[in-house]
mmCIF file with all atom_site columns, C-alpha atoms in Angstrom:
data_model
loop_
_atom_site.group_PDB
_atom_site.id
_atom_site.type_symbol
_atom_site.label_atom_id
_atom_site.label_alt_id
_atom_site.label_comp_id
_atom_site.label_asym_id
_atom_site.label_entity_id
_atom_site.label_seq_id
_atom_site.pdbx_PDB_ins_code
_atom_site.Cartn_x
_atom_site.Cartn_y
_atom_site.Cartn_z
_atom_site.occupancy
_atom_site.B_iso_or_equiv
_atom_site.pdbx_formal_charge
_atom_site.auth_seq_id
_atom_site.auth_comp_id
_atom_site.auth_asym_id
_atom_site.auth_atom_id
_atom_site.pdbx_PDB_model_num
ATOM 1   C CA . PHE A 1 1   ? -11.971 -55.800 79.636  1.00 70.00 ? 1   PHE A CA 1
ATOM 2   C CA . LEU A 1 2   ? -15.537 -57.333 80.544  1.00 74.00 ? 2   LEU A CA 1
ATOM 3   C CA . ILE A 1 3   ? -14.703 -57.674 84.531  1.00 82.00 ? 3   ILE A CA 1
ATOM 4   C CA . PHE A 1 4   ? -13.723 -53.733 84.859  1.00 79.00 ? 4   PHE A CA 1
ATOM 5   C CA . ALA A 1 5   ? -16.863 -53.118 82.369  1.00 79.00 ? 5   ALA A CA 1
ATOM 6   C CA . ALA A 1 6   ? -18.809 -54.760 84.846  1.00 81.00 ? 6   ALA A CA 1
ATOM 7   C CA . LEU A 1 7   ? -17.502 -53.667 88.297  1.00 84.00 ? 7   LEU A CA 1
ATOM 8   C CA . ALA A 1 8   ? -17.651 -50.123 86.922  1.00 83.00 ? 8   ALA A CA 1
ATOM 9   C CA . VAL A 1 9   ? -21.255 -50.564 85.505  1.00 82.00 ? 9   VAL A CA 1
ATOM 10  C CA . ALA A 1 10  ? -22.148 -52.428 88.989  1.00 85.00 ? 10  ALA A CA 1
ATOM 11  C CA . MET A 1 11  ? -20.734 -49.776 91.251  1.00 86.00 ? 11  MET A CA 1
ATOM 12  C CA . THR A 1 12  ? -22.393 -46.962 89.535  1.00 85.00 ? 12  THR A CA 1
ATOM 13  C CA . LEU A 1 13  ? -25.277 -48.537 89.961  1.00 83.00 ? 13  LEU A CA 1
ATOM 14  C CA . TYR A 1 14  ? -25.154 -49.546 93.100  1.00 86.00 ? 14  TYR A CA 1
ATOM 15  C CA . VAL A 1 15  ? -24.182 -45.304 94.695  1.00 87.00 ? 15  VAL A CA 1
ATOM 16  C CA . PRO A 1 16  ? -27.700 -44.035 93.765  1.00 86.00 ? 16  PRO A CA 1
ATOM 17  C CA . ILE A 1 17  ? -29.007 -46.708 95.900  1.00 85.00 ? 17  ILE A CA 1
ATOM 18  C CA . LEU A 1 18  ? -26.736 -46.029 99.347  1.00 87.00 ? 18  LEU A CA 1
ATOM 19  C CA . ILE A 1 19  ? -27.374 -42.112 98.427  1.00 88.00 ? 19  ILE A CA 1
ATOM 20  C CA . GLY A 1 20  ? -31.427 -42.970 98.852  1.00 85.00 ? 20  GLY A CA 1
ATOM 21  C CA . ARG A 1 21  ? -30.479 -45.235 101.877 1.00 85.00 ? 21  ARG A CA 1
ATOM 22  C CA . ALA A 1 22  ? -28.856 -41.536 103.269 1.00 86.00 ? 22  ALA A CA 1
ATOM 23  C CA . VAL A 1 23  ? -31.454 -39.270 102.633 1.00 85.00 ? 23  VAL A CA 1
ATOM 24  C CA . ASP A 1 24  ? -33.196 -41.390 104.481 1.00 82.00 ? 24  ASP A CA 1
ATOM 25  C CA . LEU A 1 25  ? -31.583 -41.456 107.619 1.00 81.00 ? 25  LEU A CA 1
ATOM 26  C CA . ILE A 1 26  ? -32.102 -37.830 107.559 1.00 80.00 ? 26  ILE A CA 1
ATOM 27  C CA . ILE A 1 27  ? -35.804 -37.033 108.630 1.00 71.00 ? 27  ILE A CA 1
ATOM 28  C CA . THR A 1 28  ? -36.287 -33.971 110.284 1.00 65.00 ? 28  THR A CA 1
ATOM 29  C CA . LYS A 1 29  ? -33.779 -31.561 112.319 1.00 65.00 ? 29  LYS A CA 1
ATOM 30  C CA . GLY A 1 30  ? -32.743 -32.945 115.480 1.00 68.00 ? 30  GLY A CA 1
ATOM 31  C CA . GLN A 1 31  ? -33.240 -36.522 114.487 1.00 76.00 ? 31  GLN A CA 1
ATOM 32  C CA . VAL A 1 32  ? -30.729 -37.756 112.497 1.00 77.00 ? 32  VAL A CA 1
ATOM 33  C CA . ASP A 1 33  ? -28.705 -41.380 112.438 1.00 77.00 ? 33  ASP A CA 1
ATOM 34  C CA . PHE A 1 34  ? -25.457 -39.785 112.098 1.00 80.00 ? 34  PHE A CA 1
ATOM 35  C CA . ILE A 1 35  ? -23.546 -42.891 112.757 1.00 83.00 ? 35  ILE A CA 1
ATOM 36  C CA . ARG A 1 36  ? -25.137 -44.592 110.351 1.00 85.00 ? 36  ARG A CA 1
ATOM 37  C CA . LEU A 1 37  ? -24.891 -41.900 107.793 1.00 85.00 ? 37  LEU A CA 1
ATOM 38  C CA . ILE A 1 38  ? -21.044 -41.407 108.396 1.00 89.00 ? 38  ILE A CA 1
ATOM 39  C CA . ASP A 1 39  ? -21.079 -45.773 107.543 1.00 91.00 ? 39  ASP A CA 1
ATOM 40  C CA . ILE A 1 40  ? -22.858 -45.098 104.397 1.00 89.00 ? 40  ILE A CA 1
ATOM 41  C CA . LEU A 1 41  ? -20.478 -42.012 103.072 1.00 91.00 ? 41  LEU A CA 1
ATOM 42  C CA . ILE A 1 42  ? -17.481 -43.633 103.690 1.00 92.00 ? 42  ILE A CA 1
ATOM 43  C CA . LYS A 1 43  ? -18.769 -46.589 101.372 1.00 91.00 ? 43  LYS A CA 1
ATOM 44  C CA . ILE A 1 44  ? -19.932 -43.913 98.680  1.00 92.00 ? 44  ILE A CA 1
ATOM 45  C CA . ALA A 1 45  ? -16.803 -42.665 98.768  1.00 93.00 ? 45  ALA A CA 1
ATOM 46  C CA . ILE A 1 46  ? -14.762 -45.782 98.776  1.00 93.00 ? 46  ILE A CA 1
ATOM 47  C CA . LEU A 1 47  ? -17.305 -47.087 95.697  1.00 91.00 ? 47  LEU A CA 1
ATOM 48  C CA . VAL A 1 48  ? -16.340 -43.824 94.174  1.00 91.00 ? 48  VAL A CA 1
ATOM 49  C CA . VAL A 1 49  ? -12.925 -44.318 94.027  1.00 93.00 ? 49  VAL A CA 1
ATOM 50  C CA . LEU A 1 50  ? -13.140 -47.819 92.895  1.00 92.00 ? 50  LEU A CA 1
ATOM 51  C CA . THR A 1 51  ? -15.551 -46.632 90.187  1.00 89.00 ? 51  THR A CA 1
ATOM 52  C CA . SER A 1 52  ? -12.511 -44.385 88.814  1.00 90.00 ? 52  SER A CA 1
ATOM 53  C CA . LEU A 1 53  ? -9.862  -46.942 88.806  1.00 91.00 ? 53  LEU A CA 1
ATOM 54  C CA . CYS A 1 54  ? -12.200 -49.699 86.827  1.00 87.00 ? 54  CYS A CA 1
ATOM 55  C CA . GLN A 1 55  ? -13.186 -46.615 84.321  1.00 85.00 ? 55  GLN A CA 1
ATOM 56  C CA . TRP A 1 56  ? -9.087  -45.383 83.710  1.00 89.00 ? 56  TRP A CA 1
ATOM 57  C CA . LEU A 1 57  ? -8.560  -49.312 83.750  1.00 88.00 ? 57  LEU A CA 1
ATOM 58  C CA . LEU A 1 58  ? -11.503 -49.719 80.945  1.00 83.00 ? 58  LEU A CA 1
ATOM 59  C CA . ASN A 1 59  ? -10.045 -47.081 78.757  1.00 82.00 ? 59  ASN A CA 1
ATOM 60  C CA . LEU A 1 60  ? -6.353  -47.819 79.001  1.00 86.00 ? 60  LEU A CA 1
ATOM 61  C CA . LEU A 1 61  ? -7.256  -51.348 77.672  1.00 84.00 ? 61  LEU A CA 1
ATOM 62  C CA . ASN A 1 62  ? -9.411  -49.823 75.214  1.00 80.00 ? 62  ASN A CA 1
ATOM 63  C CA . ASN A 1 63  ? -6.880  -47.677 73.678  1.00 81.00 ? 63  ASN A CA 1
ATOM 64  C CA . LYS A 1 64  ? -4.233  -50.618 73.647  1.00 84.00 ? 64  LYS A CA 1
ATOM 65  C CA . VAL A 1 65  ? -6.925  -52.833 71.830  1.00 81.00 ? 65  VAL A CA 1
ATOM 66  C CA . THR A 1 66  ? -7.829  -50.018 69.609  1.00 80.00 ? 66  THR A CA 1
ATOM 67  C CA . TYR A 1 67  ? -4.221  -48.748 68.416  1.00 81.00 ? 67  TYR A CA 1
ATOM 68  C CA . LEU A 1 68  ? -3.130  -52.072 67.646  1.00 85.00 ? 68  LEU A CA 1
ATOM 69  C CA . VAL A 1 69  ? -5.869  -52.713 65.537  1.00 82.00 ? 69  VAL A CA 1
ATOM 70  C CA . VAL A 1 70  ? -5.286  -49.428 64.002  1.00 82.00 ? 70  VAL A CA 1
ATOM 71  C CA . LYS A 1 71  ? -1.648  -50.188 63.085  1.00 84.00 ? 71  LYS A CA 1
ATOM 72  C CA . ASP A 1 72  ? -2.693  -53.393 61.848  1.00 85.00 ? 72  ASP A CA 1
ATOM 73  C CA . ILE A 1 73  ? -5.083  -51.689 59.333  1.00 83.00 ? 73  ILE A CA 1
ATOM 74  C CA . ARG A 1 74  ? -2.015  -48.815 58.412  1.00 82.00 ? 74  ARG A CA 1
ATOM 75  C CA . LYS A 1 75  ? 0.276   -51.471 57.593  1.00 85.00 ? 75  LYS A CA 1
ATOM 76  C CA . SER A 1 76  ? -2.172  -53.867 55.600  1.00 85.00 ? 76  SER A CA 1
ATOM 77  C CA . ALA A 1 77  ? -3.172  -50.882 53.624  1.00 81.00 ? 77  ALA A CA 1
ATOM 78  C CA . PHE A 1 78  ? 0.099   -49.675 53.146  1.00 82.00 ? 78  PHE A CA 1
ATOM 79  C CA . GLU A 1 79  ? 0.933   -53.455 51.858  1.00 82.00 ? 79  GLU A CA 1
ATOM 80  C CA . LYS A 1 80  ? -2.002  -53.224 49.935  1.00 82.00 ? 80  LYS A CA 1
ATOM 81  C CA . ILE A 1 81  ? -0.681  -49.957 48.000  1.00 79.00 ? 81  ILE A CA 1
ATOM 82  C CA . THR A 1 82  ? 2.471   -51.162 47.155  1.00 77.00 ? 82  THR A CA 1
ATOM 83  C CA . SER A 1 83  ? 1.241   -53.969 45.418  1.00 80.00 ? 83  SER A CA 1
ATOM 84  C CA . LEU A 1 84  ? -1.072  -51.951 43.535  1.00 77.00 ? 84  LEU A CA 1
ATOM 85  C CA . PRO A 1 85  ? -0.717  -51.622 39.588  1.00 81.00 ? 85  PRO A CA 1
ATOM 86  C CA . LEU A 1 86  ? 0.392   -48.575 37.967  1.00 76.00 ? 86  LEU A CA 1
ATOM 87  C CA . GLY A 1 87  ? -3.072  -48.248 36.320  1.00 78.00 ? 87  GLY A CA 1
ATOM 88  C CA . TYR A 1 88  ? -4.861  -47.675 39.536  1.00 75.00 ? 88  TYR A CA 1
ATOM 89  C CA . LEU A 1 89  ? -2.784  -44.971 40.840  1.00 73.00 ? 89  LEU A CA 1
ATOM 90  C CA . ASP A 1 90  ? -3.677  -43.287 37.504  1.00 73.00 ? 90  ASP A CA 1
ATOM 91  C CA . ILE A 1 91  ? -7.467  -43.002 38.181  1.00 74.00 ? 91  ILE A CA 1
ATOM 92  C CA . HIS A 1 92  ? -7.427  -42.452 41.259  1.00 71.00 ? 92  HIS A CA 1
ATOM 93  C CA . GLN A 1 93  ? -6.357  -39.391 42.850  1.00 70.00 ? 93  GLN A CA 1
ATOM 94  C CA . HIS A 1 94  ? -3.060  -39.452 45.443  1.00 70.00 ? 94  HIS A CA 1
ATOM 95  C CA . GLY A 1 95  ? -4.610  -37.396 47.920  1.00 68.00 ? 95  GLY A CA 1
ATOM 96  C CA . ASP A 1 96  ? -7.720  -39.456 48.377  1.00 70.00 ? 96  ASP A CA 1
ATOM 97  C CA . ILE A 1 97  ? -5.568  -42.585 48.774  1.00 76.00 ? 97  ILE A CA 1
ATOM 98  C CA . ILE A 1 98  ? -3.272  -40.586 51.244  1.00 76.00 ? 98  ILE A CA 1
ATOM 99  C CA . ASN A 1 99  ? -6.418  -39.393 53.372  1.00 72.00 ? 99  ASN A CA 1
ATOM 100 C CA . ARG A 1 100 ? -7.772  -43.193 53.256  1.00 75.00 ? 100 ARG A CA 1
ATOM 101 C CA . ILE A 1 101 ? -4.656  -44.507 55.211  1.00 77.00 ? 101 ILE A CA 1
ATOM 102 C CA . ILE A 1 102 ? -4.599  -41.612 57.704  1.00 76.00 ? 102 ILE A CA 1
ATOM 103 C CA . SER A 1 103 ? -7.620  -39.264 58.231  1.00 74.00 ? 103 SER A CA 1
ATOM 104 C CA . ASP A 1 104 ? -9.951  -42.425 57.611  1.00 76.00 ? 104 ASP A CA 1
ATOM 105 C CA . VAL A 1 105 ? -8.468  -44.872 60.151  1.00 78.00 ? 105 VAL A CA 1
ATOM 106 C CA . ASP A 1 106 ? -7.986  -41.973 62.849  1.00 76.00 ? 106 ASP A CA 1
ATOM 107 C CA . GLN A 1 107 ? -12.125 -41.602 62.424  1.00 75.00 ? 107 GLN A CA 1
ATOM 108 C CA . PHE A 1 108 ? -11.851 -45.551 62.294  1.00 77.00 ? 108 PHE A CA 1
ATOM 109 C CA . ALA A 1 109 ? -9.842  -45.528 65.709  1.00 75.00 ? 109 ALA A CA 1
ATOM 110 C CA . ASP A 1 110 ? -12.029 -42.898 67.539  1.00 73.00 ? 110 ASP A CA 1
ATOM 111 C CA . GLY A 1 111 ? -15.212 -44.975 66.630  1.00 74.00 ? 111 GLY A CA 1
ATOM 112 C CA . LEU A 1 112 ? -13.078 -48.378 68.428  1.00 72.00 ? 112 LEU A CA 1
ATOM 113 C CA . LEU A 1 113 ? -12.768 -45.870 71.002  1.00 70.00 ? 113 LEU A CA 1
ATOM 114 C CA . LEU A 1 114 ? -16.586 -44.928 71.790  1.00 70.00 ? 114 LEU A CA 1
ATOM 115 C CA . GLY A 1 115 ? -17.836 -48.301 70.717  1.00 71.00 ? 115 GLY A CA 1
ATOM 116 C CA . PHE A 1 116 ? -16.101 -50.492 72.365  1.00 68.00 ? 116 PHE A CA 1
ATOM 117 C CA . SER A 1 117 ? -16.686 -49.053 76.246  1.00 69.00 ? 117 SER A CA 1
ATOM 118 C CA . GLN A 1 118 ? -20.114 -47.467 75.089  1.00 74.00 ? 118 GLN A CA 1
ATOM 119 C CA . LEU A 1 119 ? -20.742 -51.080 73.910  1.00 74.00 ? 119 LEU A CA 1
ATOM 120 C CA . PHE A 1 120 ? -20.431 -53.062 76.906  1.00 75.00 ? 120 PHE A CA 1
ATOM 121 C CA . THR A 1 121 ? -21.073 -50.672 79.343  1.00 77.00 ? 121 THR A CA 1
ATOM 122 C CA . GLY A 1 122 ? -24.541 -49.185 77.875  1.00 79.00 ? 122 GLY A CA 1
ATOM 123 C CA . VAL A 1 123 ? -25.652 -52.721 77.538  1.00 80.00 ? 123 VAL A CA 1
ATOM 124 C CA . LEU A 1 124 ? -24.555 -53.668 80.909  1.00 81.00 ? 124 LEU A CA 1
ATOM 125 C CA . THR A 1 125 ? -25.942 -50.271 82.462  1.00 82.00 ? 125 THR A CA 1
ATOM 126 C CA . ILE A 1 126 ? -29.090 -50.744 80.671  1.00 82.00 ? 126 ILE A CA 1
ATOM 127 C CA . PHE A 1 127 ? -29.976 -54.055 82.019  1.00 83.00 ? 127 PHE A CA 1
ATOM 128 C CA . GLY A 1 128 ? -28.762 -53.060 85.619  1.00 83.00 ? 128 GLY A CA 1
ATOM 129 C CA . THR A 1 129 ? -31.112 -50.015 85.708  1.00 83.00 ? 129 THR A CA 1
ATOM 130 C CA . LEU A 1 130 ? -33.816 -52.562 84.343  1.00 84.00 ? 130 LEU A CA 1
ATOM 131 C CA . LEU A 1 131 ? -32.901 -54.818 87.439  1.00 84.00 ? 131 LEU A CA 1
ATOM 132 C CA . PHE A 1 132 ? -32.902 -52.113 89.836  1.00 82.00 ? 132 PHE A CA 1
ATOM 133 C CA . MET A 1 133 ? -35.997 -49.915 88.189  1.00 83.00 ? 133 MET A CA 1
ATOM 134 C CA . LEU A 1 134 ? -37.782 -53.729 88.424  1.00 84.00 ? 134 LEU A CA 1
ATOM 135 C CA . SER A 1 135 ? -36.939 -53.960 92.381  1.00 82.00 ? 135 SER A CA 1
ATOM 136 C CA . VAL A 1 136 ? -37.865 -50.529 92.779  1.00 80.00 ? 136 VAL A CA 1
ATOM 137 C CA . ASN A 1 137 ? -41.555 -49.510 90.581  1.00 83.00 ? 137 ASN A CA 1
ATOM 138 C CA . VAL A 1 138 ? -42.477 -52.184 88.634  1.00 87.00 ? 138 VAL A CA 1
ATOM 139 C CA . LYS A 1 139 ? -45.068 -49.353 86.809  1.00 88.00 ? 139 LYS A CA 1
ATOM 140 C CA . ILE A 1 140 ? -42.331 -46.686 86.102  1.00 86.00 ? 140 ILE A CA 1
ATOM 141 C CA . THR A 1 141 ? -40.298 -49.508 84.600  1.00 86.00 ? 141 THR A CA 1
ATOM 142 C CA . ILE A 1 142 ? -43.240 -50.732 82.090  1.00 88.00 ? 142 ILE A CA 1
ATOM 143 C CA . VAL A 1 143 ? -43.458 -47.100 80.820  1.00 87.00 ? 143 VAL A CA 1
ATOM 144 C CA . VAL A 1 144 ? -39.904 -46.838 80.226  1.00 84.00 ? 144 VAL A CA 1
ATOM 145 C CA . LEU A 1 145 ? -39.862 -50.026 78.333  1.00 84.00 ? 145 LEU A CA 1
ATOM 146 C CA . VAL A 1 146 ? -43.064 -49.064 76.214  1.00 86.00 ? 146 VAL A CA 1
ATOM 147 C CA . ILE A 1 147 ? -41.051 -45.398 75.264  1.00 86.00 ? 147 ILE A CA 1
ATOM 148 C CA . THR A 1 148 ? -37.759 -47.020 74.300  1.00 82.00 ? 148 THR A CA 1
ATOM 149 C CA . PRO A 1 149 ? -38.466 -47.839 71.173  1.00 85.00 ? 149 PRO A CA 1
ATOM 150 C CA . ILE A 1 150 ? -39.764 -44.196 70.198  1.00 87.00 ? 150 ILE A CA 1
ATOM 151 C CA . SER A 1 151 ? -35.938 -43.838 71.797  1.00 84.00 ? 151 SER A CA 1
ATOM 152 C CA . LEU A 1 152 ? -34.173 -46.654 69.013  1.00 84.00 ? 152 LEU A CA 1
ATOM 153 C CA . ILE A 1 153 ? -36.433 -45.512 66.045  1.00 89.00 ? 153 ILE A CA 1
ATOM 154 C CA . VAL A 1 154 ? -34.965 -41.824 66.756  1.00 88.00 ? 154 VAL A CA 1
ATOM 155 C CA . ALA A 1 155 ? -31.600 -43.304 66.477  1.00 85.00 ? 155 ALA A CA 1
ATOM 156 C CA . SER A 1 156 ? -31.766 -45.110 63.565  1.00 86.00 ? 156 SER A CA 1
ATOM 157 C CA . PHE A 1 157 ? -32.636 -42.248 61.765  1.00 87.00 ? 157 PHE A CA 1
ATOM 158 C CA . ILE A 1 158 ? -30.100 -39.892 63.389  1.00 87.00 ? 158 ILE A CA 1
ATOM 159 C CA . ALA A 1 159 ? -27.905 -42.756 62.653  1.00 83.00 ? 159 ALA A CA 1
ATOM 160 C CA . ARG A 1 160 ? -28.628 -43.142 59.123  1.00 83.00 ? 160 ARG A CA 1
ATOM 161 C CA . GLN A 1 161 ? -28.470 -39.302 58.667  1.00 82.00 ? 161 GLN A CA 1
ATOM 162 C CA . THR A 1 162 ? -25.253 -38.934 59.969  1.00 85.00 ? 162 THR A CA 1
ATOM 163 C CA . PHE A 1 163 ? -23.449 -42.121 58.302  1.00 82.00 ? 163 PHE A CA 1
ATOM 164 C CA . SER A 1 164 ? -24.066 -40.697 54.963  1.00 81.00 ? 164 SER A CA 1
ATOM 165 C CA . MET A 1 165 ? -22.836 -36.980 56.085  1.00 85.00 ? 165 MET A CA 1
ATOM 166 C CA . PHE A 1 166 ? -19.809 -39.064 57.375  1.00 80.00 ? 166 PHE A CA 1
ATOM 167 C CA . ILE A 1 167 ? -18.923 -40.794 53.768  1.00 80.00 ? 167 ILE A CA 1
ATOM 168 C CA . LYS A 1 168 ? -19.840 -37.251 52.096  1.00 83.00 ? 168 LYS A CA 1
ATOM 169 C CA . GLN A 1 169 ? -17.399 -35.142 54.625  1.00 81.00 ? 169 GLN A CA 1
ATOM 170 C CA . SER A 1 170 ? -14.756 -38.404 53.601  1.00 77.00 ? 170 SER A CA 1
ATOM 171 C CA . GLU A 1 171 ? -14.872 -37.540 50.154  1.00 78.00 ? 171 GLU A CA 1
ATOM 172 C CA . GLU A 1 172 ? -14.778 -34.328 50.544  1.00 82.00 ? 172 GLU A CA 1
ATOM 173 C CA . LYS A 1 173 ? -11.553 -34.665 52.880  1.00 80.00 ? 173 LYS A CA 1
ATOM 174 C CA . GLY A 1 174 ? -10.244 -37.092 50.148  1.00 77.00 ? 174 GLY A CA 1
ATOM 175 C CA . GLU A 1 175 ? -10.614 -34.264 47.414  1.00 80.00 ? 175 GLU A CA 1
ATOM 176 C CA . LEU A 1 176 ? -8.980  -31.311 49.508  1.00 82.00 ? 176 LEU A CA 1
ATOM 177 C CA . THR A 1 177 ? -5.404  -33.514 50.562  1.00 80.00 ? 177 THR A CA 1
ATOM 178 C CA . SER A 1 178 ? -5.416  -34.596 46.701  1.00 79.00 ? 178 SER A CA 1
ATOM 179 C CA . LEU A 1 179 ? -5.478  -30.819 45.656  1.00 80.00 ? 179 LEU A CA 1
ATOM 180 C CA . THR A 1 180 ? -3.089  -29.950 48.297  1.00 80.00 ? 180 THR A CA 1
ATOM 181 C CA . ASN A 1 181 ? -1.066  -32.826 47.589  1.00 79.00 ? 181 ASN A CA 1
ATOM 182 C CA . GLU A 1 182 ? -1.000  -32.018 43.691  1.00 79.00 ? 182 GLU A CA 1
ATOM 183 C CA . MET A 1 183 ? -0.338  -28.060 44.350  1.00 80.00 ? 183 MET A CA 1
ATOM 184 C CA . ILE A 1 184 ? 2.848   -28.811 46.387  1.00 77.00 ? 184 ILE A CA 1
ATOM 185 C CA . GLU A 1 185 ? 3.925   -31.619 44.240  1.00 76.00 ? 185 GLU A CA 1
ATOM 186 C CA . ASN A 1 186 ? 3.684   -28.951 41.177  1.00 78.00 ? 186 ASN A CA 1
ATOM 187 C CA . GLN A 1 187 ? 4.617   -25.852 42.677  1.00 78.00 ? 187 GLN A CA 1
ATOM 188 C CA . LYS A 1 188 ? 6.684   -24.365 40.013  1.00 81.00 ? 188 LYS A CA 1
ATOM 189 C CA . VAL A 1 189 ? 4.578   -25.755 37.586  1.00 77.00 ? 189 VAL A CA 1
ATOM 190 C CA . VAL A 1 190 ? 1.531   -23.594 39.362  1.00 75.00 ? 190 VAL A CA 1
ATOM 191 C CA . GLN A 1 191 ? 3.665   -20.209 39.479  1.00 79.00 ? 191 GLN A CA 1
ATOM 192 C CA . ALA A 1 192 ? 4.587   -20.946 36.379  1.00 81.00 ? 192 ALA A CA 1
ATOM 193 C CA . PHE A 1 193 ? 1.403   -20.738 34.613  1.00 80.00 ? 193 PHE A CA 1
ATOM 194 C CA . ASN A 1 194 ? 0.593   -18.114 37.270  1.00 81.00 ? 194 ASN A CA 1
ATOM 195 C CA . TYR A 1 195 ? -2.271  -20.530 38.435  1.00 78.00 ? 195 TYR A CA 1
ATOM 196 C CA . GLU A 1 196 ? -2.391  -19.725 41.945  1.00 81.00 ? 196 GLU A CA 1
ATOM 197 C CA . GLU A 1 197 ? -5.460  -18.152 42.401  1.00 83.00 ? 197 GLU A CA 1
ATOM 198 C CA . GLU A 1 198 ? -7.126  -20.432 40.643  1.00 83.00 ? 198 GLU A CA 1
ATOM 199 C CA . VAL A 1 199 ? -5.777  -23.507 43.019  1.00 82.00 ? 199 VAL A CA 1
ATOM 200 C CA . GLN A 1 200 ? -6.648  -20.777 46.179  1.00 84.00 ? 200 GLN A CA 1
ATOM 201 C CA . LYS A 1 201 ? -10.180 -20.407 44.342  1.00 87.00 ? 201 LYS A CA 1
ATOM 202 C CA . ARG A 1 202 ? -10.846 -24.258 44.237  1.00 85.00 ? 202 ARG A CA 1
ATOM 203 C CA . PHE A 1 203 ? -9.520  -25.320 47.823  1.00 83.00 ? 203 PHE A CA 1
ATOM 204 C CA . ASP A 1 204 ? -11.809 -22.486 49.378  1.00 87.00 ? 204 ASP A CA 1
ATOM 205 C CA . GLU A 1 205 ? -15.032 -24.210 47.510  1.00 85.00 ? 205 GLU A CA 1
ATOM 206 C CA . ILE A 1 206 ? -13.931 -27.675 48.976  1.00 82.00 ? 206 ILE A CA 1
ATOM 207 C CA . ASN A 1 207 ? -12.810 -26.254 52.232  1.00 81.00 ? 207 ASN A CA 1
ATOM 208 C CA . ASN A 1 208 ? -16.122 -24.468 52.594  1.00 84.00 ? 208 ASN A CA 1
#
């Protein structure tokens, strides 16, 4: 996993350098070094293909690890439910419990899929970019390093807000699943007491 991530990042960062060299070979009209230019373009094409291959293998491994983890989490959660006392199941909404095993684990899977790839490739890209920048222009690199903490503060604020909203969204999904589950299980009772409109209103409120 780390090997593919490192190779993908290294080749991604090296391509712009080759493009820069290719541009340098195009001096003015009638003064283009086509031999060296074609050589560089071939290298760029090969690197693009290899980068795509590495990223595909990286995603393949990432997916495999993520879905194995999710599978184990769902299995453990289901085993836990079978061992819970009846009192717990009586005081908690069944739909909310179902939502935690299905929807919440899916959300967790999405986080793993993005997190693994972004964590490794992101860190490697940052360090690799800084090294390339230092080799090109030290002053610009210093400016970037000074500005970086500002972006981290903004990102931290967004992350905190997103987390609280995600928790609220998860609770609403659990309530919606619970209401739907309860309505389906007790459909005859709902119809017998002519409660359809009230149930629909409640569903619309949560859904909104």
